[in-house]
Coordinates of C-alpha atoms in Angstrom, one line a residue:
Chain A
M1 CA 0.0 0.0 0.0
S2 CA 2.7 2.4 1.1
G3 CA 4.8 4.0 -1.6
S4 CA 8.2 5.8 -1.5
I5 CA 8.2 9.4 -0.6
S6 CA 8.9 10.4 -4.2
E7 CA 6.1 8.3 -5.5
L8 CA 3.7 9.8 -3.0
E9 CA 4.9 13.3 -4.0
A10 CA 4.2 12.6 -7.6
L11 CA 0.8 11.2 -6.8
S12 CA 0.0 14.3 -4.8
R13 CA 1.1 16.5 -7.7
L14 CA -1.2 14.6 -10.0
I15 CA -4.1 14.9 -7.6
K16 CA -3.5 18.6 -7.2
Y17 CA -3.6 19.0 -10.9
K18 CA -6.9 17.2 -11.1
I19 CA -8.4 19.3 -8.3
I20 CA -7.3 22.5 -10.2
R21 CA -8.6 21.2 -13.5
N22 CA -11.9 20.3 -11.9
S23 CA -12.2 23.7 -10.3
W24 CA -11.9 25.3 -13.8
Y25 CA -14.2 22.7 -15.4
S26 CA -17.0 22.8 -12.9
G27 CA -16.6 26.3 -11.3
T28 CA -16.0 24.8 -7.8
P29 CA -14.2 27.1 -5.4
H30 CA -12.0 26.5 -2.3
L31 CA -8.9 25.7 -4.4
G32 CA -6.5 27.2 -1.8
S33 CA -8.1 25.1 1.0
C34 CA -7.9 21.9 -1.1
L35 CA -4.3 22.4 -2.1
S36 CA -3.1 23.1 1.4
C37 CA -4.3 19.7 2.6
T38 CA -3.7 17.5 -0.5
D39 CA -0.3 16.3 0.7
I40 CA -1.8 15.4 4.1
L41 CA -4.7 13.4 2.4
V42 CA -2.3 11.5 0.1
W43 CA 0.0 10.7 3.1
I44 CA -3.0 9.5 5.2
Y45 CA -4.7 7.5 2.4
W46 CA -1.6 5.9 0.9
D47 CA 0.7 5.5 3.9
L48 CA -1.6 4.9 6.9
L49 CA -5.3 4.2 6.3
K50 CA -6.5 0.6 6.0
V51 CA -9.5 0.8 3.8
N52 CA -10.9 -1.4 1.1
H53 CA -12.7 0.1 -1.9
L54 CA -14.3 -3.3 -2.6
D55 CA -15.8 -3.3 0.9
P56 CA -16.2 0.3 1.9
K57 CA -18.4 -0.5 5.0
D58 CA -16.0 -3.2 6.4
Q59 CA -16.4 -2.8 10.2
T60 CA -12.7 -3.2 10.8
R61 CA -11.6 -0.4 8.4
D62 CA -9.7 2.7 9.6
R63 CA -11.8 5.9 9.2
F64 CA -10.9 9.2 7.8
L65 CA -13.1 12.3 8.3
L66 CA -12.5 15.5 6.4
S67 CA -13.9 17.9 9.0
K68 CA -13.1 20.9 6.9
G69 CA -15.7 19.7 4.4
H70 CA -15.1 22.5 1.9
A71 CA -12.0 20.7 0.8
A72 CA -14.3 18.0 -0.6
P73 CA -12.9 18.4 -4.2
A74 CA -9.6 17.1 -2.8
L75 CA -11.2 14.2 -1.0
F76 CA -13.2 13.2 -4.1
Q77 CA -10.1 13.0 -6.2
V78 CA -8.4 10.9 -3.5
L79 CA -11.4 8.5 -3.2
A80 CA -11.6 8.2 -7.0
K81 CA -7.9 7.4 -7.2
K82 CA -8.4 4.8 -4.4
G83 CA -11.1 3.2 -6.5
F84 CA -14.2 3.9 -4.4
F85 CA -15.8 5.2 -7.6
S86 CA -14.7 5.9 -11.2
E87 CA -12.7 9.0 -12.0
K88 CA -15.1 9.3 -14.9
D89 CA -17.9 10.0 -12.5
L90 CA -16.2 13.1 -11.4
E91 CA -16.8 14.6 -14.9
H92 CA -20.3 15.3 -13.8
Y93 CA -19.0 17.4 -10.9
G94 CA -21.4 20.2 -9.9
K95 CA -23.9 19.5 -12.7
D96 CA -27.6 19.2 -12.0
G97 CA -28.2 15.9 -10.2
S98 CA -24.6 15.1 -9.4
I99 CA -23.5 13.8 -6.0
F100 CA -20.3 15.7 -6.3
G101 CA -20.6 19.2 -4.9
E102 CA -18.7 21.5 -2.7
H103 CA -19.0 19.3 0.4
P104 CA -19.0 15.5 1.1
P105 CA -22.4 13.9 0.9
T106 CA -23.6 11.3 3.4
P107 CA -21.9 7.8 3.5
E108 CA -25.1 6.4 2.1
H109 CA -24.8 8.6 -1.0
L110 CA -21.1 8.1 -1.7
P111 CA -18.9 5.1 -0.8
G112 CA -15.7 6.0 1.0
V113 CA -17.2 9.1 2.7
E114 CA -17.5 8.6 6.4
A115 CA -19.6 11.6 7.4
A116 CA -21.4 14.5 5.7
T117 CA -19.2 17.3 6.8
G118 CA -19.3 20.9 5.6
S119 CA -20.7 22.7 8.6
L120 CA -17.5 23.3 10.5
G121 CA -16.9 21.8 14.0
H122 CA -18.8 18.6 13.6
G123 CA -16.2 16.2 12.1
L124 CA -14.0 15.8 15.2
S125 CA -16.9 15.0 17.4
I126 CA -18.2 12.4 15.0
G127 CA -14.7 11.0 14.7
L128 CA -14.6 10.9 18.5
G129 CA -17.9 8.9 18.6
I130 CA -16.4 6.5 16.0
A131 CA -13.2 6.1 18.0
L132 CA -15.1 5.5 21.2
S133 CA -17.2 2.9 19.5
A134 CA -14.0 0.9 18.7
K135 CA -13.4 0.5 22.4
L136 CA -17.0 -0.7 23.1
L137 CA -17.0 -3.0 20.1
K138 CA -13.5 -4.3 20.9
M139 CA -12.1 -3.3 17.5
G140 CA -8.7 -2.1 16.6
Y141 CA -9.3 0.6 14.0
Q142 CA -7.8 4.0 13.9
V143 CA -9.7 7.3 13.2
F144 CA -8.0 10.2 11.5
V145 CA -9.6 13.7 11.2
V146 CA -8.4 16.7 9.3
V147 CA -9.5 19.9 10.8
G148 CA -9.0 23.4 9.4
D149 CA -7.3 26.2 11.4
G150 CA -10.3 28.4 10.8
E151 CA -12.5 25.6 11.9
C152 CA -10.8 25.8 15.3
N153 CA -12.9 28.9 15.9
E154 CA -15.8 26.5 16.6
G155 CA -16.4 25.7 20.2
A156 CA -17.4 22.2 19.5
V157 CA -13.8 21.4 18.4
W158 CA -12.7 22.1 21.9
E159 CA -15.6 20.2 23.5
A160 CA -14.4 17.2 21.6
A161 CA -10.8 17.8 22.5
M162 CA -11.6 17.8 26.2
M163 CA -13.8 14.7 26.0
A164 CA -11.2 12.7 23.9
A165 CA -8.5 13.5 26.5
S166 CA -10.7 12.6 29.5
N167 CA -11.5 9.3 27.8
Q168 CA -7.9 8.6 26.7
V169 CA -9.0 7.9 23.2
E170 CA -5.7 6.7 21.8
N171 CA -7.1 5.6 18.4
L172 CA -8.0 9.2 17.4
T173 CA -5.6 11.4 15.5
V174 CA -6.2 15.0 14.4
V175 CA -4.3 16.8 11.7
V176 CA -4.8 20.5 11.8
D177 CA -4.3 22.0 8.4
Y178 CA -2.7 25.2 9.7
N179 CA -2.6 27.3 6.5
K180 CA -2.9 30.6 8.5
W181 CA -6.0 31.8 6.6
Q182 CA -9.7 31.6 6.9
A183 CA -12.4 33.0 4.6
T184 CA -12.0 36.6 5.4
G185 CA -8.5 37.0 6.8
R186 CA -5.5 35.6 8.7
S187 CA -6.6 32.9 11.1
N188 CA -4.4 34.4 13.9
E189 CA -6.1 37.8 13.5
V190 CA -9.7 36.8 13.1
F191 CA -9.4 34.7 16.3
Q192 CA -6.4 34.4 18.5
L193 CA -5.3 30.9 17.4
A194 CA -1.6 31.1 18.4
S195 CA -0.1 29.2 20.1
L196 CA -2.1 26.5 18.6
R197 CA 0.2 23.6 19.6
E198 CA 0.2 24.7 23.2
K199 CA -3.6 25.0 23.2
W200 CA -3.9 21.3 22.1
A201 CA -1.2 20.2 24.6
S202 CA -3.0 22.0 27.4
F203 CA -6.2 20.1 26.5
G204 CA -4.3 16.9 27.2
W205 CA -3.3 15.8 23.6
L206 CA 0.0 14.5 22.5
T207 CA 1.2 17.1 20.0
S208 CA 3.7 17.3 17.2
E209 CA 4.4 20.1 14.7
V210 CA 5.3 19.4 11.1
D211 CA 5.6 20.8 7.6
G212 CA 2.2 19.6 6.3
N213 CA 3.2 20.1 2.7
C214 CA 6.1 17.7 3.1
I215 CA 5.1 14.0 3.0
G216 CA 8.5 13.0 4.3
D217 CA 8.1 15.3 7.3
L218 CA 4.6 13.9 8.0
K219 CA 5.9 10.3 7.9
K220 CA 8.7 11.1 10.2
A221 CA 6.6 13.0 12.7
W222 CA 4.0 10.2 12.8
S223 CA 6.6 7.5 13.3
E224 CA 7.7 9.2 16.5
I225 CA 4.3 9.4 18.1
D226 CA 2.1 6.6 16.6
S227 CA 2.5 4.1 19.4
E228 CA 1.6 6.6 22.2
Q229 CA -1.5 5.8 24.1
K230 CA -3.1 9.3 23.9
P231 CA -5.2 11.2 21.5
K232 CA -2.7 12.7 19.0
V233 CA -2.6 16.0 17.0
L234 CA -0.3 17.0 14.3
I235 CA -0.1 20.7 13.9
A236 CA 0.6 20.7 10.1
N237 CA 2.0 24.0 9.0
T238 CA 0.7 24.4 5.5
I239 CA 0.5 27.0 2.7
K240 CA -2.9 27.8 1.2
G241 CA -2.6 26.9 -2.5
A242 CA 0.6 24.8 -1.8
G243 CA 2.4 23.7 -4.9
I244 CA 1.3 26.5 -7.2
P245 CA 3.5 29.6 -6.7
F246 CA 1.0 32.0 -8.2
M247 CA -1.7 30.7 -5.7
E248 CA 0.4 30.2 -2.6
D249 CA -0.6 32.2 0.4
D250 CA -3.0 34.3 -1.7
N251 CA -6.4 34.1 -0.1
N252 CA -8.1 35.2 -3.3
W253 CA -7.9 31.5 -4.2
H254 CA -10.4 30.7 -1.4
Y255 CA -13.1 31.6 -4.0
R256 CA -11.3 32.2 -7.3
I257 CA -11.7 29.8 -10.3
P258 CA -8.7 29.3 -12.6
T259 CA -8.8 30.1 -16.3
Y260 CA -7.9 27.4 -18.8
D261 CA -4.5 29.0 -19.4
E262 CA -3.9 28.9 -15.6
V263 CA -4.7 25.2 -15.6
L264 CA -2.1 24.7 -18.3
S265 CA 0.5 26.7 -16.3
C266 CA -0.3 24.4 -13.3
A267 CA 0.3 21.3 -15.5
D268 CA 3.8 22.7 -16.3
I269 CA 4.5 23.5 -12.6
L270 CA 3.3 20.1 -11.5
S271 CA 5.2 18.2 -14.2
I272 CA 2.0 16.6 -15.5
T273 CA 2.2 14.1 -18.4
K274 CA 1.3 14.9 -22.0
E275 CA -1.4 12.3 -21.8
E276 CA -3.1 14.0 -18.9
I277 CA -2.8 17.4 -20.6
A278 CA -4.4 15.9 -23.7
I279 CA -7.4 14.9 -21.5
T280 CA -7.7 18.5 -20.4
E281 CA -7.8 19.7 -24.0
I282 CA -10.5 17.1 -24.7
M283 CA -12.4 18.4 -21.7
R284 CA -12.1 22.0 -23.1
Q285 CA -13.4 20.9 -26.5
G286 CA -16.4 19.2 -24.7
R287 CA -17.1 22.2 -22.6
K288 CA -17.4 24.6 -25.6
Chain B
M1 CA -41.2 9.5 34.5
R2 CA -37.4 10.0 34.8
N3 CA -37.2 7.0 37.1
G4 CA -39.4 4.9 34.7
F5 CA -37.1 5.8 31.9
A6 CA -33.9 5.0 33.9
S7 CA -35.2 1.5 34.9
E8 CA -36.4 0.8 31.3
I9 CA -33.1 1.9 29.7
T10 CA -31.2 -0.3 32.3
N11 CA -33.3 -3.3 31.3
L12 CA -32.7 -2.7 27.6
A13 CA -29.0 -2.1 28.1
I14 CA -28.6 -5.5 29.9
T15 CA -30.1 -7.3 26.9
D16 CA -28.4 -5.2 24.2
E17 CA -24.8 -4.4 24.6
T18 CA -24.8 -2.1 21.6
L19 CA -27.1 0.3 23.5
V20 CA -25.1 3.3 25.0
L21 CA -26.4 6.0 27.1
L22 CA -24.8 9.4 26.7
S23 CA -25.7 12.0 29.3
G24 CA -25.0 15.7 29.5
D25 CA -23.6 15.8 33.0
I26 CA -27.0 15.0 34.6
G27 CA -28.8 12.1 36.2
N28 CA -25.9 11.2 38.5
R29 CA -27.9 8.9 40.9
L30 CA -30.6 8.3 38.4
F31 CA -28.4 6.0 36.3
D32 CA -26.6 4.2 39.3
G33 CA -28.4 1.0 38.4
L34 CA -27.3 1.2 34.7
K35 CA -23.7 2.1 35.7
S36 CA -23.4 -0.9 38.0
E37 CA -25.0 -3.3 35.6
C38 CA -23.4 -2.0 32.4
P39 CA -20.6 0.3 33.3
T40 CA -19.1 0.6 29.8
Q41 CA -22.5 1.5 28.3
V42 CA -22.9 4.9 30.1
I43 CA -20.8 7.9 29.1
N44 CA -20.9 11.2 30.8
C45 CA -20.4 13.7 27.9
G46 CA -20.1 16.7 30.2
I47 CA -21.8 20.0 29.6
A48 CA -21.1 20.0 25.9
E49 CA -24.2 19.1 24.0
Q50 CA -23.0 19.9 20.5
N51 CA -20.2 17.5 20.9
M52 CA -22.4 14.9 22.6
M53 CA -24.9 14.9 19.7
S54 CA -22.1 14.4 17.1
V55 CA -20.4 11.7 19.2
A56 CA -23.8 9.9 19.2
A57 CA -23.8 10.2 15.4
G58 CA -20.3 8.7 15.2
M59 CA -21.5 5.8 17.4
A60 CA -24.6 5.2 15.2
L61 CA -22.3 5.3 12.1
S62 CA -20.3 2.5 13.9
G63 CA -23.2 0.3 14.6
L64 CA -24.1 1.2 18.2
K65 CA -27.5 2.4 19.5
P66 CA -26.8 5.7 21.3
V67 CA -29.4 7.2 23.5
V68 CA -28.7 10.8 24.4
Y69 CA -30.1 12.2 27.6
T70 CA -30.2 15.7 28.9
I71 CA -32.7 18.5 29.8
A72 CA -35.0 19.2 26.9
P73 CA -33.8 22.6 25.7
F74 CA -30.1 21.5 25.8
A75 CA -31.0 18.3 23.9
T76 CA -32.7 20.2 21.1
T77 CA -32.1 23.9 20.4
R78 CA -28.6 24.0 22.0
C79 CA -27.3 21.5 19.4
L80 CA -29.9 22.0 16.7
E81 CA -27.5 21.9 13.8
Q82 CA -25.9 18.7 15.0
I83 CA -29.4 17.2 15.1
K84 CA -30.2 18.5 11.6
I85 CA -27.0 17.5 9.8
D86 CA -25.4 14.7 11.8
L87 CA -28.6 12.8 12.7
G88 CA -31.2 14.1 10.2
Y89 CA -29.3 14.5 7.0
Q90 CA -27.3 11.3 7.6
H91 CA -30.6 9.6 8.9
L92 CA -28.9 7.9 11.9
P93 CA -30.7 5.8 14.5
V94 CA -30.0 8.0 17.5
V95 CA -32.6 8.4 20.3
I96 CA -32.7 11.8 21.9
I97 CA -34.3 12.0 25.3
G98 CA -35.3 15.6 26.4
T99 CA -36.1 15.4 30.1
G100 CA -37.9 18.0 32.2
S101 CA -39.7 19.1 29.1
G102 CA -42.3 21.8 28.6
L103 CA -42.6 23.8 31.8
S104 CA -41.4 21.0 34.1
Y105 CA -38.6 23.3 35.3
A106 CA -40.9 26.3 35.8
K107 CA -38.8 27.7 38.6
L108 CA -35.6 27.7 36.5
G109 CA -37.0 30.2 34.0
P110 CA -37.1 30.3 30.2
T111 CA -33.5 29.0 29.9
H112 CA -34.9 25.6 31.0
H113 CA -38.3 25.7 29.4
S114 CA -38.9 23.9 26.1
L115 CA -42.0 25.3 24.4
E116 CA -40.5 25.3 20.9
D117 CA -38.9 21.9 20.5
F118 CA -41.8 20.3 18.6
A119 CA -42.0 23.2 16.1
I120 CA -38.3 23.4 15.4
L121 CA -37.6 19.7 15.1
R122 CA -40.8 19.0 13.1
S123 CA -39.3 20.8 10.1
I124 CA -36.2 18.4 10.0
P125 CA -36.9 15.7 7.4
G126 CA -37.0 12.1 8.7
I127 CA -37.0 12.7 12.4
Q128 CA -39.7 11.1 14.7
I129 CA -41.0 13.2 17.5
M130 CA -42.7 11.6 20.5
A131 CA -44.0 12.7 23.9
P132 CA -45.2 9.9 26.2
W133 CA -47.7 10.7 28.9
D134 CA -46.7 8.1 31.5
V135 CA -44.2 5.3 32.3
K136 CA -46.0 2.7 30.3
S137 CA -46.1 4.9 27.2
I138 CA -42.4 5.7 27.6
R139 CA -41.6 2.0 27.2
T140 CA -43.6 1.9 23.9
C141 CA -41.9 5.1 22.6
L142 CA -38.4 3.7 23.5
D143 CA -39.2 0.4 21.8
I144 CA -40.4 2.3 18.6
A145 CA -37.3 4.6 18.7
L146 CA -34.8 1.8 19.2
N147 CA -36.2 -0.2 16.3
S148 CA -36.2 2.7 13.9
K149 CA -33.6 3.4 11.2
G150 CA -33.6 7.1 11.7
P151 CA -33.5 9.6 14.6
T152 CA -36.2 10.0 17.3
Y153 CA -36.7 12.8 19.8
I154 CA -38.6 11.7 22.9
R155 CA -39.6 14.5 25.2
I156 CA -40.4 13.3 28.8
G157 CA -41.5 15.0 32.0
K158 CA -39.9 15.0 35.4
K159 CA -41.6 13.0 38.1
G160 CA -45.0 12.2 39.6
E161 CA -46.9 11.8 36.3
P162 CA -49.9 9.6 37.0
D163 CA -50.4 6.3 35.2
L164 CA -53.2 7.0 32.6
T165 CA -52.8 4.0 30.3
N166 CA -54.0 1.5 33.0
D167 CA -54.9 -1.7 31.2
Q168 CA -55.1 -0.3 27.7
I169 CA -52.5 -0.9 25.1
V170 CA -50.3 2.0 24.2
P171 CA -50.8 2.6 20.5
E172 CA -48.3 2.4 17.6
I173 CA -46.5 5.5 16.4
G174 CA -48.8 8.2 14.9
C175 CA -52.0 6.8 16.5
G176 CA -54.0 8.0 19.5
L177 CA -55.5 6.3 22.5
K178 CA -59.1 7.1 23.4
I179 CA -59.5 7.3 27.1
T180 CA -63.3 7.9 26.6
S181 CA -65.4 7.6 23.5
G182 CA -68.9 8.2 22.1
C183 CA -69.0 12.0 22.4
R184 CA -69.3 14.7 19.6
I185 CA -66.3 16.6 20.8
A186 CA -62.7 15.4 21.3
V187 CA -59.9 16.9 23.3
I188 CA -56.6 15.5 22.0
A189 CA -53.7 15.9 24.4
V190 CA -50.0 15.1 23.6
G191 CA -47.5 14.1 26.3
C192 CA -47.4 15.1 29.9
I193 CA -50.2 17.7 29.7
A194 CA -52.7 14.8 29.4
P195 CA -53.9 14.9 33.1
V196 CA -54.8 18.6 32.6
A197 CA -57.0 17.7 29.6
L198 CA -58.7 15.0 31.8
D199 CA -59.3 17.6 34.5
A200 CA -60.9 19.9 32.0
A201 CA -63.1 17.0 30.7
G202 CA -64.2 16.5 34.3
M203 CA -65.1 20.2 34.7
L204 CA -67.0 20.1 31.4
A205 CA -68.9 17.0 32.5
E206 CA -70.1 18.9 35.6
K207 CA -71.7 21.4 33.2
N208 CA -73.2 18.5 31.2
L209 CA -70.8 19.0 28.3
F210 CA -69.2 15.7 27.5
V211 CA -66.0 15.3 25.6
D212 CA -63.8 12.4 24.6
V213 CA -60.2 12.6 25.7
V214 CA -57.7 11.2 23.2
L215 CA -54.0 10.8 24.1
Y216 CA -51.2 11.0 21.6
H217 CA -47.6 10.2 22.1
T218 CA -46.6 11.2 18.6
V219 CA -46.1 14.6 17.1
K220 CA -44.4 13.3 13.9
P221 CA -45.3 11.3 11.9
L222 CA -49.1 11.2 12.5
R223 CA -51.0 8.3 10.9
K224 CA -53.6 9.4 8.5
S225 CA -55.5 6.1 8.5
W226 CA -56.0 6.2 12.2
A227 CA -57.3 9.8 12.1
K228 CA -59.7 8.9 9.3
D229 CA -61.2 6.0 11.2
N230 CA -61.2 7.7 14.6
L231 CA -61.3 11.5 14.4
L232 CA -63.4 12.4 11.3
S233 CA -66.7 11.7 13.1
Y234 CA -66.2 14.5 15.7
D235 CA -68.0 17.8 15.3
K236 CA -65.2 19.6 17.1
I237 CA -61.6 18.8 17.9
F238 CA -59.4 20.6 20.4
T239 CA -55.7 19.9 20.7
V240 CA -53.7 20.5 24.0
E241 CA -50.0 20.7 24.3
E242 CA -47.4 22.0 26.7
H243 CA -45.7 23.8 23.8
S244 CA -46.1 27.1 21.9
K245 CA -49.3 27.3 19.9
I246 CA -47.0 28.0 16.9
G247 CA -45.9 25.1 14.8
G248 CA -46.3 22.3 17.3
F249 CA -48.7 19.4 17.8
G250 CA -51.8 21.5 17.2
D251 CA -50.6 22.5 13.8
A252 CA -49.5 19.0 13.0
V253 CA -53.0 17.7 13.8
R254 CA -54.7 20.5 11.8
D255 CA -52.5 19.6 8.8
L256 CA -53.6 16.0 9.3
L257 CA -57.3 16.9 9.6
D258 CA -57.0 19.1 6.5
E259 CA -55.5 16.1 4.5
C260 CA -58.5 14.0 5.7
N261 CA -61.0 16.7 4.7
F262 CA -62.3 17.1 8.3
E263 CA -65.4 19.3 8.2
G264 CA -65.8 20.0 11.9
K265 CA -64.5 22.9 14.0
F266 CA -60.9 22.9 15.2
A267 CA -59.0 24.9 17.8
K268 CA -55.6 24.5 19.5
I269 CA -54.7 25.1 23.0
G270 CA -51.0 25.8 23.7
A271 CA -48.6 28.3 25.2
D272 CA -49.0 31.9 24.2
D273 CA -46.3 33.6 22.2
E274 CA -44.4 35.0 25.2
F275 CA -41.6 34.1 27.5
I276 CA -42.7 33.1 31.0
W277 CA -40.4 35.1 33.2
K278 CA -42.4 34.9 36.3
V279 CA -41.3 32.1 38.6
G280 CA -43.6 29.5 40.2
S281 CA -44.8 25.9 40.2
Q282 CA -45.3 24.1 36.9
N283 CA -49.1 24.4 37.3
Y284 CA -48.7 28.2 37.9
A285 CA -46.5 28.5 34.8
R286 CA -49.0 26.5 32.7
K287 CA -51.8 28.9 33.8
L288 CA -49.7 31.9 32.8
A289 CA -48.9 30.3 29.5
G290 CA -52.6 29.6 28.8
I291 CA -52.6 25.8 29.0
S292 CA -54.6 25.2 32.1
A293 CA -57.7 23.1 32.6
D294 CA -59.6 26.4 33.0
K295 CA -58.4 27.5 29.5
I296 CA -59.5 24.2 28.0
F297 CA -62.8 24.4 29.7
Q298 CA -63.3 28.0 28.4
A299 CA -62.2 27.1 24.9
V300 CA -64.6 24.1 24.6
H301 CA -67.4 26.0 26.4
S302 CA -67.1 29.1 24.2
L303 CA -67.2 27.1 21.0
Q304 CA -70.6 25.8 22.1
N305 CA -72.3 29.2 21.8

C-alpha cells in the first residue's frame, strides 16, 4: 500500500492537478483550501489508512473524516484514485443531479465518505464517537480527522478535544491544516489561534508540529508518536494553495476559479504528463 | 417518569450491549443501576451538547445504538445543527431524550423551558417526535425509537406523572388512545399535559358538556388512516400541548385533519407567544402560558355558543 516518498509526492502533484482542472471545469471554489491539505490526504490514504474500496463498510476499516468539508474536491479526487468510484464519475461534478458538490455527501450517498461534513466543527466530534465505538465494540481501527485552522474557531472542536482527553481515546488522531488563513483574513487575526500547539497540549493531547506540505516530514513525525496511548494531534504548517507559486498564500484563491491558461500553467508547474494534458484539452473541447 | 425511563433503559442495556447512554452531566444517581449493571454503556459527555450529539452520530455510524439524555432545551435547540445534519441528513438511529420538558422546570426560568422543540424539530426531514404521557407509554416510545432506522426525539416529563394508560395498550407510532369515547367533541392531548386535559373534561362534564379525551404520544409522523377512522366523526376537535401554539402538535393535527377533509371545527390550546419570566410551580406556569384546565374548559365551552 505504502509508496516511497517520491512516489507519493508525484501522486500528490497529479491529484493537485486534477483538483485544479476540476475547479476550472466545474466552477468549484476553495482551491486554496484543497491544495493546502492534499499532501496530508495523500499521506494518510496511501501511507496509513487501512480501507478497502471493494468493501467500503468493512467494520474493521480505519476511518478518515474531512472535518473541513469545503476541501471535498480534494477528498473526491483521492477517493476516486483509491477506487471507491470511477474517476469518470467526477466529470459530472457540480452538474444538476450530481452527487459531487462543494461538500462531502452522506456515507449512504457516496462510498468512501465517512460523514457528511461541511458545517464546521462537527467532524472531530463524529470521529470521537467512532473512535469511542471501537473500544466498546472491541475493535482495533484508527480514526484520522483533518480539521482546518479556521475551523478551530468553533467551540465544538474544543468540547471534543476535552472529551477525547478525559476518555484517553488513543485511536484518534487529528491533523490541523494550519494554513494561516480563513475565509476573510488571517486565522491568527480573526481569532487568537496562536499558540495552537500549546492549546492542544494544554487540552491533554500529544502534539507534534510538522511541515504539512512535506510528505517525508509527515511520515517522520508520525513514526515518532504513533505508538503513544493518547489522542494525538499533528499541527501541520501548510500553505494555502501549496504547490502552485501563483496561488500560494494568496487568499483570493479561497473563491477564485482558474482560467484554462492557468490550468495549463499548473500542468507545467506540477510536471503533468502529456497524456493528462491531452485529456484536459478534450475536456475543453467538450465544454465549448 | 425519569425513574421509569432509567429503569427501562437499564433493562434494555442489559439485553443489548450495543445500547449506549450518553448523558450531558445530569442524572448522576438516576443511572446508578445502569452504571453498576453495564458500566461501559454509560458515558458522561459533560456540559457539551453539540459534541455529545455528534459523538452519538459517530457511534450510530459505527453500529451502536446511542441514547442521548439531557434537559429538553439542551437536547434540542442548543445543538440543533448537529441534530439537523449529523442525525437528520445522515438519517442515523440516535434516540434523543429531552427530560424535564415543557414547563417542568418552571422555577428555573425560560432557559430551562422547552416550548418550541416540537415546532423546530418537526421541520427536519425524517425525524420522529414523541411525547409519552406516563411510564408505560415511555416503554412503547423507546421500543419504537430503538427499532427505527432514523433519529427519534422523545420528550419526557420529570416526576410524579400519573399512570393514565391503565390496562389499555399503548398505540403504535402516529396513533391515538381514546380514554373515553362516544361524544361529539374530542380533546386531544399530547404528552405530559394529558392529566390537565382530563381535569378539563371533568369540569365540562359537571356542566353536562361531555367530551372524549384522546391521548397522543406522537407529534411526527401522524398516521392518516387512524385519524380517518377515529377522528373524522367528531363535530369539534381541540388539541392541547405544553408547547407554543405556533408550529407544534396542534398545527400537525390541523394539517392531518385538512388532509383527511375534516369538516368540523378545530381549535388548538397551547402556550401563548411569550416568554414566561415569572417564577412559580409548573401548574402556575401552565396557567400563565394559557394551557390550564380552565383554559381548555373555556375554549370548549365558548365554542358551544
